[in-house]
Amino acid sequence: MKPKLAAKVRLKHDRHDDQWLLLYPERGQVLNATAAAIAQRLDGTRTVAAIAEELAREHGAPVAEVEADVAALVEQLAAKGLLA
Amino acid sequence: MSAPRPYTLIAEVTHRCPLACPYCSNPLELVHDELSTAAWERVLEDAEELGVVQVHFTGGEPLARRDLEALVGKAHALGVYTNLVTSGIGATRERLAALRDAGVDHVQVSIQSARAERADAIADYQGHARKLEVIRWVRELGLPLTLNCVLHAGNLDEPANEIDELVALAEQTGADRLELANTQYVAWALANREALLPTREQLEAAAERATHHKQRLAGRIDVLFVKPDYFGTTPKACMDGWARRFIHVGPDGRVFPCHAASTITTLSFESVTDRPLAQIWHNSPALEAFRGELWMPEPCASCERKDVDFGGCRCQAFALTGDAGATDPACERSPHHHVIDEARLSRGRSARGLLRRGRSSARSREAR
């Protein structure tokens, strides 16, 4: 599975509070730095494992740990109907 | 106190509308003056500068404005998430495509009922069939869709309340969201309250069906059931607090905390035609009036829920008690709560017809 944000979802950098926001119909949520980095890669071209590997490499973090974060965010977004 | 950051602009660009729903959210005194394109563009710029990240283009029927595409384009260029809230009447496939290309992120289409004949009777307009066509175009154009239906005695009748049918329609049409919004009794809905109030049994049956479908469709269609006042024990967190997260700008440029605030005749709301939006947001006396907690009377001031519901709805407090600074009577702790109980008992009592807005914005009273 290559997760992708749903068409109704916009990832936006908020210039006012220097944070990343996930915007969708009449709602929004603030993403922490990790979640934002993951969300930027939810474009339907990479698997959860590939995203985890990429981020682990960039940040020098253990892949297993990052993969758990990616899977958790994907699950949370899917439950809210925010994935395509 | 210093003004909080607003996240959402409600751009009520016109009060013109071909429909005449008896619960219309526009004020009873409809506004005829409308801001120019340039003035709205300035509003969008200033709102974004204040922190706004979402805009709702609404009305009236926002499609009545010929410059809607330009305004959507402006919002999109500013990086603001753009919702179009429409009845669908006035839409063509071409116009929807143009709006999509201008950057609309999401379209909400209202329907009055899942049943065509009934829907047209509620809106007093033969529009349901057209709406279904518009809904199809929205999906064909790849635009995210919310269906919205306002609930009241006219579509929550027993034993077959319409919830199952509305959900089925959402599934058939490929909607992303279904908003089942109980009538809030301010403005037109308050004038027609006796005819619109459902019974507690109707409401509970509807809530049960909505919960069932919400769970069934989780992750596929977001089913929202907006509870009405008048049947609970605590008030709603109206607008997440007065002039806190939402800025509402009316057709003539007046700046409100919500769509109904012009009904509070003891407050004077300033217009962007007089001074910039940011100044109004930060220190307009009308917006400062009920910000924070200092204005709160008892029982709100010492209530553990005061930062949960913010004292409820100021418009409802004013409409039902004459004092916009009173505790919302929807709260069981309000000394005025009896007016809510009395209103529930009055349901179905009115002998007169529904009070409806006129198409040219003159008020008219029709016979039922």
XYZ file of C-alpha atoms in Angstrom:
452
model
C 0.000 0.000 0.000
C 1.261 3.418 -0.944
C -0.717 5.879 1.187
C -1.818 9.166 -0.300
C -3.578 12.166 1.202
C -7.182 12.485 0.040
C -8.047 15.119 -2.554
C -9.815 17.201 0.068
C -6.693 17.460 2.227
C -4.141 20.255 1.990
C -0.830 20.281 3.787
C 0.113 23.843 4.513
C 2.987 25.585 6.196
C 1.544 28.145 8.589
C 3.697 31.247 8.332
C 2.103 32.788 11.421
C 3.130 30.159 13.951
C 5.820 28.420 11.874
C 4.122 25.048 11.970
C 2.548 22.595 9.547
C -1.215 22.302 9.250
C -3.350 19.633 7.697
C -6.436 21.344 6.324
C -9.631 19.619 5.223
C -13.285 20.650 4.921
C -14.091 23.050 7.740
C -11.376 21.535 9.914
C -7.658 21.416 10.463
C -5.027 19.994 12.717
C -1.546 21.031 13.715
C 1.172 18.518 12.854
C 4.355 18.149 14.868
C 7.636 18.105 12.953
C 7.695 14.314 12.618
C 4.103 14.095 11.441
C 4.684 16.895 8.960
C 7.717 15.146 7.482
C 5.644 11.993 7.095
C 2.609 13.792 5.665
C 4.804 15.439 3.030
C 5.586 11.960 1.736
C 2.022 10.639 1.631
C 1.790 11.147 -2.125
C 0.936 7.652 -3.298
C 4.432 6.905 -4.600
C 6.012 5.246 -1.535
C 5.101 2.506 0.908
C 5.098 2.992 4.679
C 8.397 1.109 4.820
C 9.960 3.317 2.133
C 8.883 6.488 3.922
C 10.294 5.165 7.193
C 13.599 4.256 5.572
C 13.901 7.662 3.947
C 13.216 9.545 7.179
C 15.412 7.270 9.268
C 18.285 7.894 6.897
C 17.755 11.669 6.900
C 17.538 11.927 10.658
C 19.821 9.102 11.709
C 17.036 7.417 13.637
C 16.264 3.699 14.065
C 14.077 2.533 11.156
C 11.776 0.443 13.363
C 10.970 3.445 15.519
C 10.250 5.696 12.553
C 8.163 3.019 10.874
C 5.958 2.793 13.962
C 5.407 6.557 13.764
C 4.565 6.391 10.063
C 2.152 3.481 10.533
C 0.446 5.236 13.449
C -0.086 8.446 11.493
C -1.334 6.568 8.437
C -3.801 4.675 10.596
C -4.992 7.839 12.288
C -5.497 9.663 8.979
C -7.261 6.686 7.412
C -9.696 6.501 10.325
C -10.577 10.147 9.694
C -11.080 9.516 5.997
C -8.143 11.738 5.114
C -6.373 9.259 2.860
C -7.323 8.587 -0.752
C -7.741 41.788 26.186
C -5.700 41.075 23.089
C -7.617 39.465 20.260
C -7.040 35.772 19.601
C -5.914 34.463 16.212
C -8.821 33.742 13.868
C -8.488 30.602 11.731
C -11.624 30.809 9.610
C -13.251 33.562 7.576
C -16.907 33.190 6.737
C -17.388 35.326 3.649
C -21.124 35.860 3.375
C -20.832 37.495 -0.002
C -24.515 38.068 -0.688
C -27.962 37.610 0.793
C -29.496 37.003 -2.632
C -30.887 33.476 -2.956
C -33.537 31.811 -5.098
C -34.562 29.571 -2.210
C -36.746 30.585 0.705
C -36.079 27.999 3.403
C -37.974 28.736 6.618
C -34.799 28.249 8.701
C -32.557 30.459 6.562
C -29.470 31.534 8.478
C -29.518 35.038 7.029
C -30.855 37.800 9.254
C -34.519 38.791 8.955
C -33.385 42.197 7.738
C -31.640 41.116 4.556
C -28.838 43.309 3.297
C -28.938 44.730 -0.234
C -25.616 46.573 -0.314
C -22.731 44.402 -1.386
C -18.992 44.962 -1.245
C -17.134 45.330 -4.523
C -14.763 42.694 -5.829
C -11.804 44.800 -4.772
C -13.202 45.238 -1.266
C -13.665 41.494 -0.863
C -10.138 40.901 -2.124
C -8.889 43.246 0.563
C -10.939 41.366 3.166
C -9.314 38.104 2.070
C -5.826 39.612 2.231
C -6.419 41.141 5.650
C -7.983 37.947 7.002
C -5.000 35.892 5.872
C -2.704 38.426 7.483
C -4.608 37.954 10.756
C -4.028 34.201 10.592
C -6.996 32.815 8.682
C -6.294 29.510 6.900
C -9.818 28.573 5.779
C -12.521 30.576 4.044
C -16.142 29.649 3.509
C -17.794 31.410 0.596
C -21.434 31.447 1.554
C -24.558 33.580 1.328
C -27.354 33.723 0.357
C -26.311 31.895 -2.718
C -22.664 32.800 -3.372
C -23.020 31.824 -7.040
C -25.232 34.895 -7.381
C -21.987 36.880 -7.393
C -20.489 36.963 -10.859
C -17.048 37.536 -9.384
C -17.022 34.389 -7.242
C -14.333 32.814 -9.420
C -12.120 35.852 -8.894
C -12.640 35.767 -5.137
C -11.917 32.039 -4.983
C -8.807 32.624 -7.054
C -7.671 35.325 -4.656
C -8.181 33.076 -1.610
C -6.351 30.253 -3.324
C -3.444 32.519 -4.237
C -3.192 33.483 -0.566
C -2.885 29.797 0.344
C -6.211 29.712 2.136
C -8.290 26.492 2.069
C -11.430 27.358 0.164
C -14.894 25.973 0.890
C -17.849 26.798 -1.346
C -21.163 26.552 0.484
C -23.942 26.514 -2.079
C -27.513 25.512 -2.743
C -26.337 24.435 -6.183
C -28.933 26.653 -7.817
C -27.222 28.848 -10.359
C -24.402 26.379 -10.941
C -23.553 25.096 -14.387
C -20.980 22.443 -15.133
C -18.831 25.104 -16.799
C -19.007 27.399 -13.820
C -18.106 24.601 -11.414
C -15.144 23.705 -13.625
C -14.044 27.344 -13.577
C -14.335 27.428 -9.794
C -12.330 24.251 -9.517
C -9.658 25.726 -11.749
C -9.684 28.886 -9.631
C -8.813 26.734 -6.629
C -11.933 25.618 -4.756
C -10.852 22.869 -2.351
C -14.264 21.595 -1.288
C -17.905 22.105 -2.192
C -20.812 21.812 0.198
C -24.230 21.484 -1.403
C -27.388 21.866 0.650
C -30.409 19.691 0.136
C -33.637 20.245 1.999
C -34.777 16.624 2.118
C -33.938 13.268 0.555
C -37.374 13.345 -1.098
C -37.782 15.633 -4.088
C -41.334 16.814 -3.529
C -40.741 17.517 0.109
C -37.411 19.236 -0.578
C -39.056 21.620 -3.036
C -41.848 22.359 -0.561
C -39.364 23.189 2.198
C -37.307 25.482 -0.048
C -40.440 26.811 -1.751
C -38.555 26.310 -5.011
C -38.479 23.563 -7.636
C -34.796 22.857 -7.257
C -34.148 19.373 -5.926
C -33.729 17.661 -9.295
C -31.288 20.363 -10.363
C -29.337 19.973 -7.139
C -28.859 16.269 -7.816
C -27.452 17.172 -11.216
C -25.104 19.730 -9.678
C -23.975 17.185 -7.091
C -23.118 14.792 -9.913
C -21.086 17.475 -11.677
C -19.189 18.272 -8.504
C -18.085 14.655 -8.249
C -17.390 14.318 -11.981
C -15.089 17.310 -11.713
C -13.199 15.597 -8.915
C -14.201 18.096 -6.272
C -14.590 16.886 -2.676
C -18.266 17.012 -1.721
C -20.219 17.540 1.468
C -23.969 17.129 1.456
C -25.740 19.223 4.026
C -29.304 18.856 5.193
C -30.943 20.908 7.919
C -33.133 18.771 10.181
C -36.485 19.766 11.662
C -39.995 18.394 12.183
C -40.538 18.388 8.418
C -37.920 15.712 7.722
C -37.595 13.967 11.072
C -41.153 12.671 11.160
C -41.773 9.202 12.511
C -41.557 6.333 12.018
C -39.378 6.789 8.923
C -37.224 9.790 9.693
C -35.095 10.644 6.718
C -31.684 9.832 8.129
C -31.381 6.476 6.328
C -32.443 8.061 3.029
C -30.039 10.971 3.401
C -27.172 8.604 4.149
C -28.119 6.476 1.146
C -28.051 9.594 -1.023
C -24.594 10.482 0.308
C -23.376 6.991 -0.544
C -24.902 7.040 -4.025
C -23.495 10.441 -4.881
C -19.983 9.697 -3.620
C -19.998 12.399 -0.963
C -17.022 12.674 1.370
C -19.117 14.094 4.156
C -22.728 14.288 5.218
C -23.696 17.053 7.564
C -26.987 16.434 9.338
C -27.488 19.736 11.066
C -30.396 20.266 13.365
C -32.008 23.659 13.074
C -30.577 26.288 15.392
C -33.364 28.542 16.517
C -32.201 32.034 15.729
C -33.425 34.495 13.069
C -35.825 32.860 10.553
C -35.800 29.545 12.382
C -36.798 31.288 15.593
C -39.687 32.980 13.801
C -40.818 29.536 12.595
C -39.885 27.627 15.716
C -43.307 26.222 16.514
C -43.486 24.571 13.106
C -39.876 23.389 12.954
C -39.238 21.918 16.394
C -39.134 18.130 16.342
C -40.243 15.979 19.250
C -37.669 14.462 21.576
C -38.592 11.027 20.227
C -37.996 12.130 16.626
C -34.667 13.600 17.568
C -33.495 10.567 19.498
C -34.519 8.240 16.673
C -32.572 10.400 14.210
C -29.506 10.546 16.452
C -29.566 6.766 16.818
C -29.628 6.256 13.031
C -26.904 8.852 12.484
C -24.645 7.165 15.046
C -25.244 3.800 13.404
C -24.230 5.127 9.983
C -21.303 7.116 11.341
C -19.789 3.930 12.722
C -20.662 1.904 9.652
C -19.094 4.426 7.265
C -16.083 5.439 9.382
C -13.109 6.252 7.176
C -15.300 6.445 4.060
C -17.984 9.058 4.657
C -17.755 11.440 7.558
C -21.284 11.572 8.998
C -21.798 14.575 11.262
C -24.886 14.943 13.392
C -25.203 18.440 14.809
C -27.405 18.380 17.890
C -30.037 21.030 18.369
C -30.392 23.208 21.410
C -33.631 22.860 23.364
C -33.209 19.165 24.149
C -29.994 19.079 26.140
C -28.802 20.287 29.507
C -25.739 22.251 28.442
C -25.367 24.895 25.742
C -23.304 24.464 22.593
C -19.797 25.932 22.351
C -21.157 28.459 19.892
C -18.498 29.429 17.306
C -15.871 28.114 19.765
C -16.353 31.357 21.620
C -17.344 34.874 20.596
C -14.939 36.465 18.074
C -12.300 33.882 18.889
C -11.673 31.524 15.969
C -14.133 32.784 13.327
C -14.535 36.094 11.529
C -17.811 36.552 9.708
C -18.063 39.328 7.149
C -21.517 40.138 5.798
C -22.407 41.249 2.254
C -22.086 44.934 3.158
C -18.741 44.505 4.918
C -19.914 44.469 8.503
C -17.786 42.249 10.709
C -19.516 39.803 13.037
C -18.561 36.869 15.243
C -21.199 34.714 13.483
C -23.981 34.763 10.906
C -26.700 35.637 13.412
C -25.041 38.378 15.457
C -26.777 41.213 13.618
C -29.909 40.116 15.493
C -28.284 41.533 18.648
C -29.590 45.043 18.224
C -27.817 46.356 21.334
C -24.456 45.993 19.584
C -23.144 48.070 16.714
C -21.002 46.123 14.258
C -18.388 47.993 12.266
C -17.756 47.633 8.545
C -14.587 47.152 6.535
C -15.814 50.124 4.520
C -15.038 52.268 7.601
C -11.758 50.826 8.824
C -9.524 47.836 8.076
C -10.513 44.344 9.124
C -7.514 43.933 11.420
C -8.415 47.010 13.443
C -12.017 45.883 13.760
C -10.957 42.378 14.777
C -8.555 43.683 17.410
C -10.589 46.360 19.107
C -14.129 46.752 17.858
C -16.294 47.159 20.981
C -18.894 44.734 19.582
C -16.291 42.002 19.118
C -14.678 42.736 22.467
C -18.064 42.601 24.202
C -18.105 38.860 24.875
C -14.525 37.802 24.349
C -12.886 35.818 27.107
C -14.587 35.309 30.458
C -14.753 38.701 32.134
C -18.219 39.466 30.767
C -19.743 36.288 32.165
C -22.544 36.490 34.693
C -23.367 33.738 37.173
C -23.885 30.842 36.837
C -21.240 30.941 34.044
C -18.538 32.818 35.981
C -18.073 30.059 38.539
C -18.969 27.182 36.196
C -16.442 24.439 35.489
C -17.674 24.364 31.881
C -17.021 28.016 31.108
C -13.980 27.251 28.970
C -15.842 24.373 27.315
C -18.988 26.105 26.083
C -18.032 29.770 26.594
C -21.470 30.510 28.057
C -23.253 29.251 24.950
C -24.818 31.368 22.218
C -25.053 35.156 22.667
C -27.637 35.494 19.899
C -29.875 32.939 21.560
C -29.420 34.632 24.936
C -30.470 37.955 23.407
C -33.397 36.503 21.465
C -34.819 34.647 24.446
C -33.979 36.939 27.364
C -33.391 40.381 25.817
C -29.876 40.374 27.311
C -27.001 39.260 25.080
C -24.829 38.966 28.187
C -27.078 36.434 29.914
C -26.269 32.751 30.276
C -27.617 30.882 27.247
C -31.088 29.674 28.289
C -30.273 26.339 26.643
C -28.212 25.668 29.776
C -30.198 23.982 32.531
C -28.395 26.200 35.045
C -29.702 29.371 33.402
C -32.357 31.205 35.421
C -34.198 31.535 32.083
C -34.120 27.859 31.201
C -37.909 27.674 31.550
C -38.297 29.542 28.237
C -36.737 26.538 26.517
C -39.126 24.150 28.244
C -42.038 26.379 27.279
C -40.868 26.555 23.663
C -40.762 22.770 23.417
C -44.341 22.647 24.628
C -45.376 25.189 21.999
C -44.348 22.955 19.119
C -46.974 22.512 16.456
C -49.188 25.161 18.049
C -48.891 27.915 15.495
C -51.889 28.356 13.241
C -50.154 30.787 10.922
C -48.109 29.836 7.883
C -44.348 29.792 7.710
C -42.582 33.113 7.646
C -40.407 33.111 4.560
C -37.855 35.453 3.111
C -38.892 36.949 -0.196
C -36.816 36.254 -3.268
C -36.094 39.918 -3.721
C -35.422 40.018 0.003
C -38.760 41.486 1.012
C -40.425 39.527 3.750
C -43.532 37.602 2.912
C -45.880 35.473 4.863
C -47.373 32.554 3.011
C -50.352 30.417 3.861
C -49.605 26.789 4.520
